[in-house]
Amino acid sequence: MDVYGLLGNPVAHSLSPPMHEAAYERLGVDARYVSFEPPVDAGQQAVESAATLGVAGLNVTIPFKRDVLGAVEPDDLAARIGAVNTIDLGSDPPTGHNTDATGLRRALEHHDVALAGRAVVVGAGGAGRAAAFALADEGVHVDIANRTVRKATELAAAVNESGGEAAPHPLDALGDLLANADLLVNATSVGMETDRSPVPRAALHGRLAVVDAVYTPVETRLLREAAAAGATTVDGAWMLLYQGVEAFERWTGRDAPVTAMNDALRARLD
Ligand code: NAP
């Protein structure tokens, strides 16, 4: 039996175990998915211990996504993003990947949203970095708006250095930026567990596709207001689903049972 797991702190409410276990059950894969909660300063050590114990693969969440870079060989995308959320322990050294980025791309493809034109990414933390590189690598021009403008400036510079096209902005530029945008990604935590939106309602319009990385609640205020403005909306559970799908496929080499994983996820979200 193969053991996979999640490294995070806290992990109690993670949706990854039921999502992956649903996939094993559907395909008859002899595997289990376990949550691990090491001390917050022991991320690297936890990866090394998991490798010693024969764990086959790990997902990584807050607060370890950067720390584990020291214990793995990151692929090009994860190295540029500066964060790893999926580790393949089947190789020596273990390899690190960022399926938040590829998950966002697949969530957009699932909704027939074209990866082209101009995107506005709000946020420059872990999710913002993943979104900016994911889109820029597809040739999308990315405007990055963040509360702390310095972080948007650093991220835009990193995207431009790797051959993409990005520009930094303060949050109060959102109105102007969105007027000419095709895609909006909320990669801030605004809207999580609260009925708030990081984007002024008046800036939303029907030519936009709007993705919210926040998935608690699934229908955020931003998505409600975007739908009312006639925009195409993609909720954060799709991104969460496809980062898990990508991890499953990397670890097992098999096509993921996407519908079974989605059903397991949605059954636990409101
Ligand atoms: P993070 O690294 O801590 O970044 C947080 C971001 O939110 C920063 O850009 C921060 O701006 C901004 N922010 C926080 N409070 C704000 C406020 N009151 N007003 C304006 N901006 C604010 O967090 P993260 O890992 O990127 O996660 C961000 C969200 O994405 C979370 O809700 C997380 O659950 C979600 N997420 C979802 C998925 C998925 O698969 N759906 C994957 C990853 C993350 P400053 O830089 O100014 O602090």
Short mmCIF file of C-alpha atoms and ligand atoms in Angstrom, two decimals, residues 62 65 100 123-128 146-148 151 171 187-190 192 196 213-215 236 239-240 243, ligand 1:
data_model
loop_
_atom_site.label_atom_id
_atom_site.label_comp_id
_atom_site.label_asym_id
_atom_site.label_seq_id
_atom_site.Cartn_x
_atom_site.Cartn_y
_atom_site.Cartn_z
CA ILE A 62 0.54 26.79 5.10
CA LYS A 65 5.25 25.92 1.15
CA ASP A 100 -1.59 25.69 -7.49
CA GLY A 123 -2.69 39.69 -4.33
CA ALA A 124 1.02 38.97 -4.33
CA GLY A 125 1.33 36.26 -1.66
CA GLY A 126 1.66 32.54 -2.41
CA ALA A 127 -1.52 32.26 -4.48
CA GLY A 128 -0.78 35.54 -6.28
CA ASN A 146 -1.58 44.38 -4.05
CA ARG A 147 -2.18 46.18 -0.76
CA THR A 148 1.60 46.17 -0.14
CA LYS A 151 5.38 42.88 -3.06
CA LEU A 171 -5.28 48.40 -5.12
CA ALA A 187 -5.52 35.77 -4.88
CA THR A 188 -5.97 37.65 -1.61
CA SER A 189 -7.61 36.15 1.46
CA VAL A 190 -10.27 38.90 1.39
CA MET A 192 -12.52 34.18 3.30
CA ARG A 196 -16.16 41.18 1.76
CA ALA A 213 -8.93 31.51 -5.03
CA VAL A 214 -10.98 31.75 -1.82
CA TYR A 215 -13.21 28.68 -1.39
CA GLY A 236 -11.95 28.55 -5.67
CA MET A 239 -8.62 25.54 -8.39
CA LEU A 240 -8.40 23.39 -5.27
CA GLN A 243 -4.26 21.20 -7.86
P1 NAP B 1 -0.69 34.85 1.64
O1 NAP B 1 0.57 34.39 1.02
O2 NAP B 1 -0.76 35.10 3.11
O3 NAP B 1 -1.14 36.21 0.86
C1 NAP B 1 -2.26 36.92 1.28
C2 NAP B 1 -2.57 38.01 0.25
O4 NAP B 1 -3.81 38.64 0.63
C3 NAP B 1 -1.52 39.12 0.17
O5 NAP B 1 -1.46 39.60 -1.15
C4 NAP B 1 -2.12 40.18 1.12
O6 NAP B 1 -1.68 41.49 0.85
C5 NAP B 1 -3.59 40.05 0.78
N1 NAP B 1 -4.45 40.57 1.84
C6 NAP B 1 -4.67 40.01 3.06
N2 NAP B 1 -5.55 40.76 3.75
C7 NAP B 1 -5.87 41.82 2.96
C8 NAP B 1 -6.74 42.93 3.11
N3 NAP B 1 -7.44 43.12 4.25
N4 NAP B 1 -6.86 43.82 2.08
C9 NAP B 1 -6.16 43.62 0.93
N5 NAP B 1 -5.32 42.58 0.73
C10 NAP B 1 -5.18 41.68 1.73
O7 NAP B 1 -1.90 33.84 1.35
P2 NAP B 1 -2.04 32.86 0.08
O8 NAP B 1 -1.43 31.55 0.41
O9 NAP B 1 -1.60 33.59 -1.13
O10 NAP B 1 -3.63 32.62 0.06
C11 NAP B 1 -4.53 33.65 -0.36
C12 NAP B 1 -5.93 33.05 -0.49
O11 NAP B 1 -5.92 32.09 -1.54
C13 NAP B 1 -6.40 32.30 0.76
O12 NAP B 1 -7.77 32.52 0.94
C14 NAP B 1 -6.15 30.84 0.41
O13 NAP B 1 -7.03 29.95 1.08
C15 NAP B 1 -6.44 30.87 -1.08
N6 NAP B 1 -5.80 29.78 -1.83
C16 NAP B 1 -6.62 28.96 -2.54
C17 NAP B 1 -6.07 27.95 -3.30
C18 NAP B 1 -6.99 27.06 -4.08
O14 NAP B 1 -6.56 26.00 -4.52
N7 NAP B 1 -8.24 27.47 -4.28
C19 NAP B 1 -4.68 27.76 -3.35
C20 NAP B 1 -3.86 28.64 -2.62
C21 NAP B 1 -4.44 29.64 -1.84
P3 NAP B 1 -0.31 42.04 1.53
O15 NAP B 1 0.81 41.52 0.68
O16 NAP B 1 -0.47 43.51 1.47
O17 NAP B 1 -0.29 41.51 2.94
#
